[in-house]
Amino acid sequence: MQIKSKKKIGICSDHGGFELKEKIVSFLIRNNYDIIDFGAFSLDNTDDFPDFVIPLAKAVSNAEVFRGIAICGSGVGACIAANKIPGVRAALINDYFSAHQGVEDDDMNLICLGGRITGFASAEEYILAFLKAEFIGAERHLRRLKKIQDIEK
Ligand SMILES: O=P(O)(O)OC[C@H]1O[C@@H](O)[C@H](O)[C@@H]1O
């Protein structure tokens, strides 16, 4: 496994999340994050979120990036696709508490946002909470995580 800087973050969107992604990329760069953008790179209303989410999820899984952010229209499709990749623990985030608690208790490593649901100010809050949170790793957390990892083998 590669050594990963906690500042190295992957991001992607389809057309439903494109506008929000562009704002978030600028926001993260301003906050000294090192961003790998997995597309989309232009607004194309016929593109398909798995084409961007799967490469991002693989980069999270193989530690090319520390954590990932995937944005589609609702965040639902992105979440379904991302969780197909072993080692990815993705969740659709629509509140501040889950943005950090999902990492603290469940070691979430990829968040999904809805570009048609979540405004930029809320997205900023959720993303910073997600990126700054750390897995607590208590015995019960590790026990639950192992039960998930066991079915990925
Ligand atoms: O713009 P259309 O194609 O109608 O809807 C795409 C959105 O529908 C869901 O699958 C995803 O959230 C995606 O962003």
Coordinates of N, CA and C and ligand atoms in Angstrom, one line a residue:
M1 N 0.8 -1.2 0.0 CA 0.0 0.0 0.0 C 0.9 1.3 0.0
Q2 N 0.5 2.2 -0.8 CA 1.3 3.5 -0.9 C 1.1 4.3 0.4
I3 N 2.1 5.1 0.6 CA 2.0 6.1 1.7 C 1.1 7.2 1.2
K4 N 0.1 7.6 2.0 CA -0.8 8.6 1.5 C -0.8 9.8 2.4
S5 N -0.7 11.0 1.8 CA -0.8 12.2 2.5 C -2.2 12.5 2.8
K6 N -2.5 12.9 4.0 CA -3.9 13.2 4.4 C -4.4 14.4 3.6
K7 N -3.6 15.1 2.9 CA -4.0 16.2 2.1 C -4.4 15.8 0.7
K8 N -4.1 14.6 0.3 CA -4.3 14.2 -1.1 C -5.7 13.6 -1.2
I9 N -6.6 14.3 -1.9 CA -8.0 14.0 -1.9 C -8.5 13.8 -3.4
G10 N -9.3 12.7 -3.6 CA -9.8 12.5 -4.9 C -11.3 13.0 -5.0
I11 N -11.7 13.5 -6.1 CA -13.0 14.0 -6.3 C -13.5 13.7 -7.7
C12 N -14.9 13.6 -7.8 CA -15.4 13.4 -9.1 C -16.9 13.8 -9.1
S13 N -17.5 14.0 -10.3 CA -18.9 14.2 -10.4 C -19.4 13.8 -11.8
D14 N -20.7 13.6 -11.9 CA -21.3 13.6 -13.2 C -21.9 14.9 -13.5
H15 N -22.7 15.0 -14.5 CA -23.3 16.3 -14.8 C -24.2 16.9 -13.7
G16 N -24.8 16.0 -12.9 CA -25.7 16.4 -11.8 C -24.9 17.1 -10.7
G17 N -23.6 16.8 -10.6 CA -22.8 17.4 -9.5 C -21.7 18.3 -10.0
F18 N -21.6 18.5 -11.4 CA -20.5 19.2 -12.0 C -20.3 20.6 -11.4
E19 N -21.3 21.3 -11.3 CA -21.2 22.7 -10.9 C -20.6 22.8 -9.4
L20 N -21.2 21.9 -8.6 CA -20.8 21.9 -7.2 C -19.3 21.4 -7.1
K21 N -19.0 20.4 -7.9 CA -17.6 19.9 -7.9 C -16.6 21.0 -8.2
E22 N -16.9 21.7 -9.2 CA -15.9 22.8 -9.6 C -15.7 23.8 -8.5
K23 N -16.8 24.1 -7.7 CA -16.6 25.0 -6.6 C -15.8 24.4 -5.5
I24 N -16.1 23.1 -5.3 CA -15.4 22.4 -4.2 C -13.9 22.2 -4.5
V25 N -13.6 21.9 -5.7 CA -12.2 21.8 -6.1 C -11.4 23.1 -5.8
S26 N -12.0 24.2 -6.2 CA -11.4 25.5 -5.9 C -11.3 25.7 -4.4
F27 N -12.3 25.4 -3.7 CA -12.3 25.6 -2.2 C -11.2 24.7 -1.5
L28 N -11.1 23.5 -2.0 CA -10.1 22.6 -1.4 C -8.6 23.1 -1.7
I29 N -8.4 23.5 -2.9 CA -7.1 24.0 -3.3 C -6.8 25.2 -2.4
R30 N -7.8 26.1 -2.2 CA -7.5 27.3 -1.4 C -7.2 26.9 0.0
N31 N -7.6 25.7 0.4 CA -7.4 25.2 1.8 C -6.2 24.2 1.8
N32 N -5.4 24.3 0.8 CA -4.1 23.6 0.7 C -4.2 22.1 0.6
Y33 N -5.3 21.6 0.0 CA -5.5 20.2 -0.3 C -4.9 20.0 -1.7
D34 N -4.4 18.8 -1.8 CA -3.8 18.3 -3.1 C -4.9 17.4 -3.8
I35 N -5.4 17.9 -4.9 CA -6.6 17.3 -5.4 C -6.3 16.5 -6.7
I36 N -6.9 15.3 -6.7 CA -6.9 14.6 -8.0 C -8.4 14.6 -8.5
D37 N -8.6 15.2 -9.6 CA -10.0 15.3 -10.2 C -10.2 14.2 -11.2
F38 N -11.1 13.3 -10.9 CA -11.4 12.2 -11.8 C -12.5 12.5 -12.8
G39 N -12.8 13.8 -13.0 CA -13.8 14.2 -14.0 C -15.2 14.2 -13.3
A40 N -16.2 14.7 -14.0 CA -16.2 15.1 -15.3 C -15.4 16.4 -15.5
F41 N -14.9 16.7 -16.7 CA -14.2 17.9 -17.0 C -14.9 18.9 -17.7
S42 N -16.1 18.6 -18.1 CA -17.0 19.5 -18.8 C -18.5 19.1 -18.5
L43 N -19.4 20.0 -18.7 CA -20.8 19.6 -18.4 C -21.4 18.9 -19.6
D44 N -21.7 17.7 -19.4 CA -22.3 16.9 -20.5 C -23.5 16.1 -19.9
N45 N -24.7 16.5 -20.3 CA -25.9 16.0 -19.6 C -26.2 14.6 -19.9
T46 N -25.3 14.0 -20.8 CA -25.5 12.5 -21.1 C -24.5 11.6 -20.4
D47 N -23.6 12.2 -19.6 CA -22.6 11.3 -19.0 C -23.2 10.5 -17.9
D48 N -22.4 9.5 -17.5 CA -22.9 8.5 -16.5 C -21.9 8.4 -15.3
F49 N -22.5 8.6 -14.1 CA -21.7 8.7 -12.9 C -20.7 7.5 -12.7
P50 N -21.1 6.2 -13.0 CA -20.1 5.2 -12.8 C -18.8 5.4 -13.5
D51 N -18.8 6.1 -14.6 CA -17.5 6.3 -15.4 C -16.5 7.1 -14.6
F52 N -17.0 7.9 -13.6 CA -16.1 8.8 -12.8 C -16.0 8.2 -11.4
V53 N -17.1 7.6 -10.9 CA -17.1 7.2 -9.5 C -16.2 5.9 -9.3
I54 N -16.3 5.0 -10.3 CA -15.5 3.8 -10.1 C -14.0 4.0 -10.1
P55 N -13.4 4.8 -11.0 CA -12.0 5.2 -10.9 C -11.6 5.9 -9.6
L56 N -12.5 6.8 -9.1 CA -12.2 7.4 -7.9 C -12.2 6.4 -6.7
A57 N -13.2 5.6 -6.7 CA -13.3 4.6 -5.6 C -12.1 3.6 -5.6
K58 N -11.6 3.3 -6.8 CA -10.4 2.4 -6.9 C -9.2 3.2 -6.3
A59 N -9.2 4.4 -6.6 CA -8.0 5.2 -6.0 C -8.1 5.3 -4.5
V60 N -9.3 5.4 -4.0 CA -9.4 5.4 -2.5 C -9.0 4.0 -2.0
S61 N -9.5 3.0 -2.6 CA -9.3 1.6 -2.2 C -7.8 1.3 -2.2
N62 N -7.1 1.7 -3.2 CA -5.6 1.4 -3.3 C -4.7 2.5 -2.7
A63 N -5.3 3.4 -2.0 CA -4.6 4.4 -1.2 C -3.8 5.4 -2.1
E64 N -4.2 5.5 -3.4 CA -3.7 6.6 -4.2 C -4.1 7.9 -3.7
V65 N -5.3 8.0 -3.1 CA -5.7 9.2 -2.4 C -6.1 8.8 -1.0
F66 N -6.1 9.8 -0.1 CA -6.5 9.5 1.3 C -8.0 9.3 1.5
R67 N -8.8 10.2 0.9 CA -10.2 10.0 0.9 C -10.8 10.5 -0.4
G68 N -12.1 10.2 -0.6 CA -12.8 10.6 -1.8 C -14.1 11.4 -1.6
I69 N -14.4 12.2 -2.6 CA -15.7 12.9 -2.6 C -16.3 12.7 -4.0
A70 N -17.5 12.1 -4.0 CA -18.2 11.8 -5.3 C -19.6 12.6 -5.3
I71 N -19.8 13.3 -6.4 CA -21.0 14.1 -6.4 C -21.8 13.7 -7.7
C72 N -23.1 13.3 -7.5 CA -24.0 13.2 -8.6 C -25.2 14.0 -8.3
G73 N -26.3 13.8 -9.0 CA -27.5 14.7 -8.8 C -28.0 14.6 -7.3
S74 N -28.2 13.3 -6.9 CA -28.7 13.1 -5.5 C -27.6 12.6 -4.6
G75 N -26.5 12.1 -5.1 CA -25.5 11.4 -4.3 C -25.8 9.9 -4.2
V76 N -27.0 9.5 -4.5 CA -27.4 8.1 -4.4 C -26.7 7.2 -5.3
G77 N -26.7 7.5 -6.6 CA -26.1 6.7 -7.6 C -24.6 6.6 -7.3
A78 N -24.0 7.7 -7.0 CA -22.5 7.7 -6.7 C -22.2 6.7 -5.5
C79 N -23.1 6.7 -4.5 CA -22.9 5.9 -3.3 C -23.0 4.4 -3.7
I80 N -24.0 4.1 -4.5 CA -24.2 2.7 -4.9 C -23.0 2.2 -5.7
A81 N -22.5 3.0 -6.6 CA -21.4 2.6 -7.4 C -20.1 2.5 -6.5
A82 N -19.8 3.4 -5.7 CA -18.6 3.5 -4.9 C -18.5 2.3 -4.0
N83 N -19.6 1.9 -3.4 CA -19.6 0.8 -2.5 C -19.4 -0.6 -3.1
K84 N -19.4 -0.7 -4.4 CA -19.1 -1.9 -5.1 C -17.6 -2.2 -5.1
I85 N -16.8 -1.2 -4.8 CA -15.3 -1.5 -4.8 C -14.9 -1.9 -3.4
P86 N -14.2 -3.1 -3.3 CA -13.8 -3.6 -2.0 C -12.8 -2.5 -1.3
G87 N -13.1 -2.4 0.0 CA -12.2 -1.4 0.7 C -12.8 0.0 0.8
V88 N -13.8 0.2 0.0 CA -14.5 1.5 0.0 C -15.7 1.5 1.0
R89 N -15.7 2.5 1.8 CA -16.9 2.6 2.7 C -17.4 4.0 2.5
A90 N -18.4 4.1 1.6 CA -19.0 5.3 1.1 C -20.4 5.5 1.7
A91 N -20.7 6.8 2.0 CA -22.0 7.1 2.5 C -22.5 8.4 1.9
L92 N -23.8 8.5 1.7 CA -24.5 9.7 1.2 C -24.6 10.7 2.4
I93 N -24.0 11.8 2.3 CA -24.0 12.8 3.5 C -24.9 14.0 3.2
N94 N -25.8 14.1 4.1 CA -26.7 15.3 4.1 C -26.8 16.1 5.4
D95 N -25.8 15.8 6.3 CA -25.8 16.5 7.6 C -24.4 16.5 8.2
Y96 N -24.1 17.5 9.0 CA -22.8 17.7 9.5 C -22.4 16.5 10.5
F97 N -23.3 16.1 11.3 CA -23.0 15.0 12.3 C -22.5 13.8 11.5
S98 N -23.2 13.3 10.5 CA -22.8 12.1 9.8 C -21.5 12.3 9.1
A99 N -21.2 13.5 8.7 CA -20.0 13.8 7.9 C -18.7 13.4 8.7
H100 N -18.8 13.6 10.1 CA -17.6 13.2 10.9 C -17.8 11.9 11.6
Q101 N -19.1 11.7 12.1 CA -19.3 10.4 12.8 C -19.1 9.2 12.0
G102 N -19.4 9.4 10.7 CA -19.2 8.2 9.7 C -17.8 7.8 9.7
V103 N -16.9 8.7 9.8 CA -15.4 8.4 9.9 C -15.1 7.9 11.3
E104 N -15.5 8.6 12.3 CA -15.1 8.2 13.7 C -15.5 6.8 14.1
D105 N -16.7 6.4 13.7 CA -17.2 5.1 14.1 C -17.0 4.0 13.0
D106 N -17.2 4.4 11.8 CA -17.3 3.4 10.7 C -16.2 3.5 9.7
D107 N -15.2 4.4 9.9 CA -14.1 4.5 9.0 C -14.5 4.8 7.6
M108 N -15.5 5.6 7.4 CA -16.0 6.0 6.1 C -14.8 6.7 5.3
N109 N -14.6 6.3 4.1 CA -13.4 6.9 3.4 C -13.8 7.6 2.1
L110 N -15.1 7.6 1.8 CA -15.6 8.4 0.6 C -17.0 8.9 1.0
I111 N -17.2 10.2 0.7 CA -18.5 10.8 0.9 C -19.1 11.1 -0.5
C112 N -20.4 10.9 -0.5 CA -21.2 11.2 -1.7 C -22.2 12.4 -1.3
L113 N -22.2 13.3 -2.3 CA -23.1 14.5 -2.1 C -24.0 14.6 -3.3
G114 N -25.1 15.3 -3.1 CA -26.1 15.5 -4.2 C -25.9 17.0 -4.7
G115 N -25.5 17.1 -5.9 CA -25.4 18.5 -6.4 C -26.7 19.2 -6.6
R116 N -27.8 18.4 -6.6 CA -29.1 19.0 -6.8 C -29.8 19.1 -5.4
I117 N -29.1 18.7 -4.4 CA -29.6 18.7 -3.0 C -28.9 19.6 -2.1
T118 N -27.6 19.6 -2.1 CA -26.7 20.3 -1.1 C -26.1 21.5 -1.7
G119 N -26.3 22.6 -1.0 CA -25.7 23.9 -1.4 C -24.2 24.0 -1.1
F120 N -23.5 24.9 -1.7 CA -22.1 25.0 -1.5 C -21.7 25.2 0.0
A121 N -22.4 26.1 0.7 CA -22.0 26.4 2.1 C -22.1 25.1 2.9
S122 N -23.2 24.3 2.7 CA -23.3 23.1 3.5 C -22.2 22.1 3.0
A123 N -22.0 22.0 1.7 CA -21.0 21.1 1.2 C -19.6 21.4 1.9
E124 N -19.3 22.7 2.0 CA -18.0 23.0 2.6 C -17.9 22.5 4.0
E125 N -19.0 22.7 4.8 CA -19.0 22.2 6.2 C -18.9 20.7 6.2
Y126 N -19.6 20.0 5.4 CA -19.6 18.5 5.5 C -18.2 18.0 5.1
I127 N -17.6 18.6 4.1 CA -16.3 18.1 3.6 C -15.2 18.4 4.6
L128 N -15.2 19.6 5.2 CA -14.1 19.8 6.2 C -14.3 18.9 7.4
A129 N -15.6 18.6 7.8 CA -15.8 17.7 8.9 C -15.3 16.3 8.6
F130 N -15.6 15.9 7.3 CA -15.2 14.6 6.9 C -13.7 14.4 6.8
L131 N -13.0 15.5 6.2 CA -11.6 15.3 6.0 C -10.8 15.5 7.3
K132 N -11.3 16.1 8.3 CA -10.6 16.3 9.5 C -10.9 15.2 10.5
A133 N -11.9 14.4 10.3 CA -12.3 13.4 11.3 C -11.3 12.2 11.2
E134 N -11.2 11.5 12.3 CA -10.4 10.4 12.4 C -11.1 9.2 13.0
F135 N -10.8 8.0 12.5 CA -11.5 6.8 13.0 C -11.0 6.5 14.4
I136 N -12.0 6.3 15.3 CA -11.7 6.1 16.7 C -11.1 4.7 16.9
G137 N -11.6 3.7 16.2 CA -11.0 2.4 16.3 C -11.2 1.7 17.6
A138 N -12.3 2.0 18.3 CA -12.5 1.2 19.6 C -12.8 -0.2 19.2
E139 N -12.8 -1.1 20.2 CA -12.9 -2.5 19.9 C -14.2 -2.8 19.2
R140 N -15.3 -2.2 19.6 CA -16.6 -2.4 18.9 C -16.6 -1.9 17.4
H141 N -15.8 -0.8 17.2 CA -15.7 -0.4 15.8 C -15.0 -1.3 14.9
L142 N -13.8 -1.8 15.5 CA -13.0 -2.7 14.7 C -13.7 -4.1 14.5
R143 N -14.5 -4.5 15.5 CA -15.3 -5.7 15.4 C -16.3 -5.6 14.2
R144 N -17.0 -4.5 14.1 CA -18.0 -4.3 13.1 C -17.3 -4.2 11.7
L145 N -16.2 -3.5 11.7 CA -15.5 -3.3 10.4 C -15.0 -4.6 9.9
K146 N -14.5 -5.5 10.8 CA -14.0 -6.8 10.4 C -15.1 -7.6 9.8
K147 N -16.3 -7.5 10.3 CA -17.5 -8.3 9.7 C -17.8 -7.8 8.3
I148 N -17.5 -6.6 8.0 CA -17.7 -6.1 6.7 C -16.6 -6.5 5.8
Q149 N -15.4 -6.4 6.3 CA -14.2 -6.8 5.5 C -14.2 -8.3 5.2
D150 N -14.8 -9.1 6.1 CA -14.8 -10.5 5.9 C -15.6 -10.9 4.7
I151 N -16.7 -10.1 4.4 CA -17.5 -10.5 3.2 C -16.9 -9.9 1.9
E152 N -15.8 -9.1 2.0 CA -15.2 -8.6 0.8 C -14.1 -9.6 0.3
K153 N -13.8 -10.6 1.1 CA -12.7 -11.6 0.8 C -13.3 -12.6 -0.3
Ligands
LIG1 O1 -29.7 14.1 -15.3 P1 -30.3 12.7 -15.3 O2 -29.6 11.8 -16.2 O3 -31.8 12.7 -15.4 O4 -30.1 12.1 -13.8 C1 -28.8 11.8 -13.4 C2 -28.8 11.7 -11.9 O5 -29.7 10.7 -11.5 C3 -29.0 9.8 -10.6 O6 -28.8 8.6 -11.2 C4 -27.7 10.5 -10.3 O7 -27.9 11.3 -9.1 C5 -27.4 11.3 -11.5 O8 -26.7 12.5 -11.2

